[in-house]
mmCIF file of C-alpha atoms in Angstrom:
data_model
loop_
_atom_site.group_PDB
_atom_site.id
_atom_site.type_symbol
_atom_site.label_atom_id
_atom_site.label_comp_id
_atom_site.label_asym_id
_atom_site.label_seq_id
_atom_site.Cartn_x
_atom_site.Cartn_y
_atom_site.Cartn_z
ATOM 1 C CA MET A 1 0.000 0.000 0.000
ATOM 2 C CA ARG A 2 2.769 2.415 0.924
ATOM 3 C CA HIS A 3 4.654 1.714 -2.352
ATOM 4 C CA THR A 4 1.477 2.288 -4.372
ATOM 5 C CA MET A 5 1.060 5.757 -2.888
ATOM 6 C CA LEU A 6 4.752 6.622 -3.240
ATOM 7 C CA ARG A 7 5.128 5.638 -6.911
ATOM 8 C CA PRO A 8 2.823 8.431 -8.356
ATOM 9 C CA ALA A 9 4.557 11.023 -6.161
ATOM 10 C CA VAL A 10 7.994 9.967 -7.460
ATOM 11 C CA CYS A 11 6.731 10.049 -11.059
ATOM 12 C CA VAL A 12 5.323 13.572 -10.600
ATOM 13 C CA LEU A 13 8.576 14.737 -9.004
ATOM 14 C CA ALA A 14 10.664 13.254 -11.843
ATOM 15 C CA LEU A 15 8.367 14.808 -14.450
ATOM 16 C CA THR A 16 8.575 18.213 -12.761
ATOM 17 C CA ILE A 17 12.363 18.097 -12.603
ATOM 18 C CA GLY A 18 12.473 17.020 -16.243
ATOM 19 C CA MET A 19 10.232 19.934 -17.295
ATOM 20 C CA LEU A 20 12.271 22.461 -15.351
ATOM 21 C CA GLY A 21 15.530 21.086 -16.723
ATOM 22 C CA ALA A 22 18.540 19.981 -14.784
ATOM 23 C CA SER A 23 20.873 22.752 -13.811
ATOM 24 C CA GLY A 24 24.376 21.504 -14.311
ATOM 25 C CA PRO A 25 27.760 23.187 -14.308
ATOM 26 C CA ALA A 26 28.489 25.788 -16.953
ATOM 27 C CA GLY A 27 30.726 23.451 -18.945
ATOM 28 C CA ALA A 28 28.300 20.504 -19.022
ATOM 29 C CA ASP A 29 27.568 19.137 -22.434
ATOM 30 C CA THR A 30 23.795 19.566 -22.407
ATOM 31 C CA PRO A 31 22.357 20.868 -25.657
ATOM 32 C CA SER A 32 21.137 24.428 -25.455
ATOM 33 C CA THR A 33 17.555 25.264 -26.388
ATOM 34 C CA PRO A 34 17.241 27.682 -29.305
ATOM 35 C CA ALA A 35 15.528 30.962 -28.473
ATOM 36 C CA SER A 36 12.666 30.141 -30.857
ATOM 37 C CA GLN A 37 11.863 26.990 -28.825
ATOM 38 C CA ALA A 38 12.205 28.559 -25.388
ATOM 39 C CA TRP A 39 9.144 28.225 -23.176
ATOM 40 C CA VAL A 40 6.949 31.302 -23.136
ATOM 41 C CA ALA A 41 4.298 31.834 -20.497
ATOM 42 C CA PRO A 42 0.797 32.011 -21.968
ATOM 43 C CA PRO A 43 -1.029 35.321 -21.447
ATOM 44 C CA VAL A 44 -3.123 35.444 -18.304
ATOM 45 C CA HIS A 45 -6.668 36.276 -19.316
ATOM 46 C CA THR A 46 -8.647 38.496 -16.996
ATOM 47 C CA HIS A 47 -12.411 38.490 -17.007
ATOM 48 C CA ILE A 48 -14.918 41.299 -16.852
ATOM 49 C CA THR A 49 -18.127 39.872 -15.411
ATOM 50 C CA TRP A 50 -21.651 41.270 -15.410
ATOM 51 C CA LYS A 51 -20.808 42.513 -11.901
ATOM 52 C CA GLY A 52 -17.792 44.448 -13.155
ATOM 53 C CA TYR A 53 -14.009 44.218 -12.976
ATOM 54 C CA ARG A 54 -11.824 43.555 -9.914
ATOM 55 C CA GLY A 55 -14.570 44.512 -7.478
ATOM 56 C CA VAL A 56 -15.643 47.653 -9.357
ATOM 57 C CA ARG A 57 -19.276 47.528 -10.467
ATOM 58 C CA PRO A 58 -20.722 49.505 -13.398
ATOM 59 C CA GLY A 59 -22.463 52.575 -11.977
ATOM 60 C CA GLU A 60 -20.365 52.610 -8.809
ATOM 61 C CA THR A 61 -18.907 55.916 -7.661
ATOM 62 C CA MET A 62 -15.524 56.774 -9.094
ATOM 63 C CA ALA A 63 -14.102 57.383 -5.616
ATOM 64 C CA HIS A 64 -14.958 53.814 -4.557
ATOM 65 C CA ALA A 65 -13.561 52.459 -7.843
ATOM 66 C CA ALA A 66 -10.291 54.343 -7.338
ATOM 67 C CA THR A 67 -9.998 53.018 -3.776
ATOM 68 C CA LYS A 68 -10.598 49.402 -4.855
ATOM 69 C CA LEU A 69 -8.075 49.649 -7.696
ATOM 70 C CA GLY A 70 -5.452 51.588 -5.754
ATOM 71 C CA GLY A 71 -5.708 54.588 -8.085
ATOM 72 C CA THR A 72 -6.964 58.143 -8.172
ATOM 73 C CA VAL A 73 -9.763 60.040 -9.898
ATOM 74 C CA GLU A 74 -8.364 62.341 -12.591
ATOM 75 C CA ALA A 75 -9.962 64.761 -15.072
ATOM 76 C CA ALA A 76 -9.252 65.198 -18.793
ATOM 77 C CA CYS A 77 -11.152 66.465 -21.826
ATOM 78 C CA GLY A 78 -14.072 67.488 -19.627
ATOM 79 C CA PHE A 79 -14.665 64.064 -18.016
ATOM 80 C CA ARG A 80 -13.392 62.100 -15.033
ATOM 81 C CA TYR A 81 -11.626 58.744 -15.112
ATOM 82 C CA VAL A 82 -9.966 56.348 -12.689
ATOM 83 C CA ALA A 83 -6.178 56.421 -13.123
ATOM 84 C CA TYR A 84 -4.581 53.152 -12.018
ATOM 85 C CA ARG A 85 -2.198 50.521 -13.382
ATOM 86 C CA GLY A 86 -4.575 48.231 -15.212
ATOM 87 C CA PRO A 87 -5.888 47.291 -18.668
ATOM 88 C CA VAL A 88 -9.524 48.349 -18.207
ATOM 89 C CA GLY A 89 -10.369 52.049 -18.499
ATOM 90 C CA MET A 90 -13.126 53.459 -16.291
ATOM 91 C CA ASP A 91 -14.668 56.851 -16.877
ATOM 92 C CA ASN A 92 -17.809 58.984 -17.012
ATOM 93 C CA SER A 93 -17.319 60.575 -20.419
ATOM 94 C CA ILE A 94 -20.995 60.195 -21.293
ATOM 95 C CA ARG A 95 -22.390 62.562 -18.678
ATOM 96 C CA THR A 96 -19.568 64.807 -17.571
ATOM 97 C CA ARG A 97 -21.230 65.861 -14.314
ATOM 98 C CA SER A 98 -21.721 62.292 -13.148
ATOM 99 C CA ARG A 99 -19.325 60.941 -10.557
ATOM 100 C CA ARG A 100 -20.031 57.295 -11.410
ATOM 101 C CA VAL A 101 -18.298 54.696 -13.560
ATOM 102 C CA GLU A 102 -20.455 54.798 -16.679
ATOM 103 C CA ARG A 103 -18.076 53.040 -19.029
ATOM 104 C CA MET A 104 -15.509 50.290 -18.611
ATOM 105 C CA ASP A 105 -13.574 49.614 -21.786
ATOM 106 C CA THR A 106 -10.433 47.935 -23.042
ATOM 107 C CA SER A 107 -8.515 47.425 -26.243
ATOM 108 C CA ARG A 108 -6.251 44.751 -24.718
ATOM 109 C CA ARG A 109 -6.548 41.136 -25.900
ATOM 110 C CA VAL A 110 -6.026 39.703 -22.407
ATOM 111 C CA ILE A 111 -9.446 40.907 -21.224
ATOM 112 C CA ILE A 112 -12.479 38.678 -21.796
ATOM 113 C CA GLY A 113 -16.042 39.981 -21.464
ATOM 114 C CA PRO A 114 -18.942 38.287 -19.653
ATOM 115 C CA ARG A 115 -20.004 36.304 -22.734
ATOM 116 C CA GLY A 116 -16.464 35.428 -23.844
ATOM 117 C CA VAL A 117 -16.031 38.390 -26.201
ATOM 118 C CA ARG A 118 -12.490 39.736 -26.520
ATOM 119 C CA VAL A 119 -10.491 42.110 -28.713
ATOM 120 C CA GLY A 120 -9.422 40.498 -31.987
ATOM 121 C CA MET A 121 -12.490 38.278 -32.375
ATOM 122 C CA SER A 122 -14.223 38.212 -35.733
ATOM 123 C CA ALA A 123 -17.629 39.867 -36.065
ATOM 124 C CA ARG A 124 -19.204 36.476 -36.681
ATOM 125 C CA ARG A 125 -17.809 34.996 -33.454
ATOM 126 C CA VAL A 126 -18.880 38.082 -31.470
ATOM 127 C CA ARG A 127 -22.448 37.733 -32.749
ATOM 128 C CA HIS A 128 -22.434 34.041 -31.928
ATOM 129 C CA ALA A 129 -21.148 34.751 -28.397
ATOM 130 C CA LEU A 130 -23.667 37.526 -27.705
ATOM 131 C CA GLY A 131 -26.587 35.494 -29.045
ATOM 132 C CA SER A 132 -29.934 36.360 -30.571
ATOM 133 C CA ARG A 133 -30.768 39.163 -28.093
ATOM 134 C CA MET A 134 -27.807 41.224 -29.349
ATOM 135 C CA ARG A 135 -28.490 44.553 -31.064
ATOM 136 C CA ALA A 136 -26.200 46.099 -33.674
ATOM 137 C CA PHE A 137 -25.628 49.735 -34.672
ATOM 138 C CA THR A 138 -23.365 51.370 -37.233
ATOM 139 C CA THR A 139 -21.439 54.491 -36.249
ATOM 140 C CA GLN A 140 -20.860 57.506 -38.492
ATOM 141 C CA GLU A 141 -17.300 56.237 -39.058
ATOM 142 C CA GLY A 142 -18.653 52.908 -40.355
ATOM 143 C CA ASP A 143 -17.733 50.850 -37.290
ATOM 144 C CA VAL A 144 -20.261 48.324 -36.035
ATOM 145 C CA LEU A 145 -21.329 48.294 -32.406
ATOM 146 C CA ASP A 146 -22.829 45.072 -31.000
ATOM 147 C CA LEU A 147 -24.594 45.354 -27.638
ATOM 148 C CA LEU A 148 -26.233 42.846 -25.288
ATOM 149 C CA VAL A 149 -28.199 43.729 -22.160
ATOM 150 C CA GLY A 150 -27.408 41.395 -19.291
ATOM 151 C CA PRO A 151 -28.564 41.017 -15.680
ATOM 152 C CA GLY A 152 -29.761 44.213 -14.022
ATOM 153 C CA GLY A 153 -29.523 46.178 -17.276
ATOM 154 C CA VAL A 154 -25.709 45.991 -17.380
ATOM 155 C CA THR A 155 -24.741 46.031 -21.051
ATOM 156 C CA GLU A 156 -21.765 44.427 -22.757
ATOM 157 C CA TRP A 157 -20.614 45.965 -26.037
ATOM 158 C CA ALA A 158 -18.066 45.262 -28.739
ATOM 159 C CA ALA A 159 -16.810 47.735 -31.344
ATOM 160 C CA ILE A 160 -15.973 46.100 -34.678
ATOM 161 C CA ASP A 161 -13.907 47.586 -37.499
ATOM 162 C CA SER A 162 -13.176 45.657 -40.723
ATOM 163 C CA GLN A 163 -14.759 42.496 -39.265
ATOM 164 C CA LYS A 164 -12.465 42.463 -36.179
ATOM 165 C CA THR A 165 -13.258 43.594 -32.650
ATOM 166 C CA PHE A 166 -10.995 46.453 -31.585
ATOM 167 C CA MET A 167 -12.606 47.408 -28.262
ATOM 168 C CA ILE A 168 -14.975 45.842 -25.747
ATOM 169 C CA GLY A 169 -16.711 47.302 -22.750
ATOM 170 C CA LEU A 170 -19.392 47.291 -20.100
ATOM 171 C CA ALA A 171 -21.845 49.965 -18.967
ATOM 172 C CA PRO A 172 -24.574 50.121 -16.292
ATOM 173 C CA THR A 173 -27.392 50.629 -18.842
ATOM 174 C CA PHE A 174 -28.029 50.073 -22.547
ATOM 175 C CA THR A 175 -28.328 53.818 -23.217
ATOM 176 C CA LEU A 176 -25.018 54.606 -21.522
ATOM 177 C CA ALA A 177 -23.334 51.700 -23.319
ATOM 178 C CA LYS A 178 -24.538 52.914 -26.712
ATOM 179 C CA ARG A 179 -23.604 56.545 -26.098
ATOM 180 C CA GLY A 180 -20.302 55.727 -24.390
ATOM 181 C CA ALA A 181 -19.138 53.199 -26.953
ATOM 182 C CA LEU A 182 -19.822 55.648 -29.784
ATOM 183 C CA ASP A 183 -17.614 58.248 -28.060
ATOM 184 C CA PHE A 184 -14.141 56.626 -28.005
ATOM 185 C CA GLU A 185 -11.975 59.722 -27.873
ATOM 186 C CA CYS A 186 -12.145 63.196 -26.422
#
């Protein structure tokens, strides 16, 4: 019984050491691994859920969002935003007098939306992910905006240019998502 339990542990240990590679003296004749075959860590995907991102909920006050993210509330171009070290932008550029997070958006591929939508996805895959309740709009610039209302009115959106998603986001309501997603820059 004891040998049966010990054998898998020894196999796992040997496999782990083999994967890490033996560290021998500098002059050992072990073949070197070419740079093109060196192990590269896969990107860590972070999720935005219907409840928000890293504890920040859509519609929450910017002061609370800044506290949770370890950042500050800054102003630019007539609107406020949460300045912190992170891939998801949070601002109130839709209604400049509001002090709430009215738009969360990202153009980074490592972020995945509530329904699995991410930057770089094809328009067809975005529509499949958002499902039949999705609504689409075309902007004046010719970009397509796909929106889906989720629990509590929170809306996920994806901006598509030339059949590829270039930005995704979340807003507390459908109206704010539509207006905020159409206003990408100041």
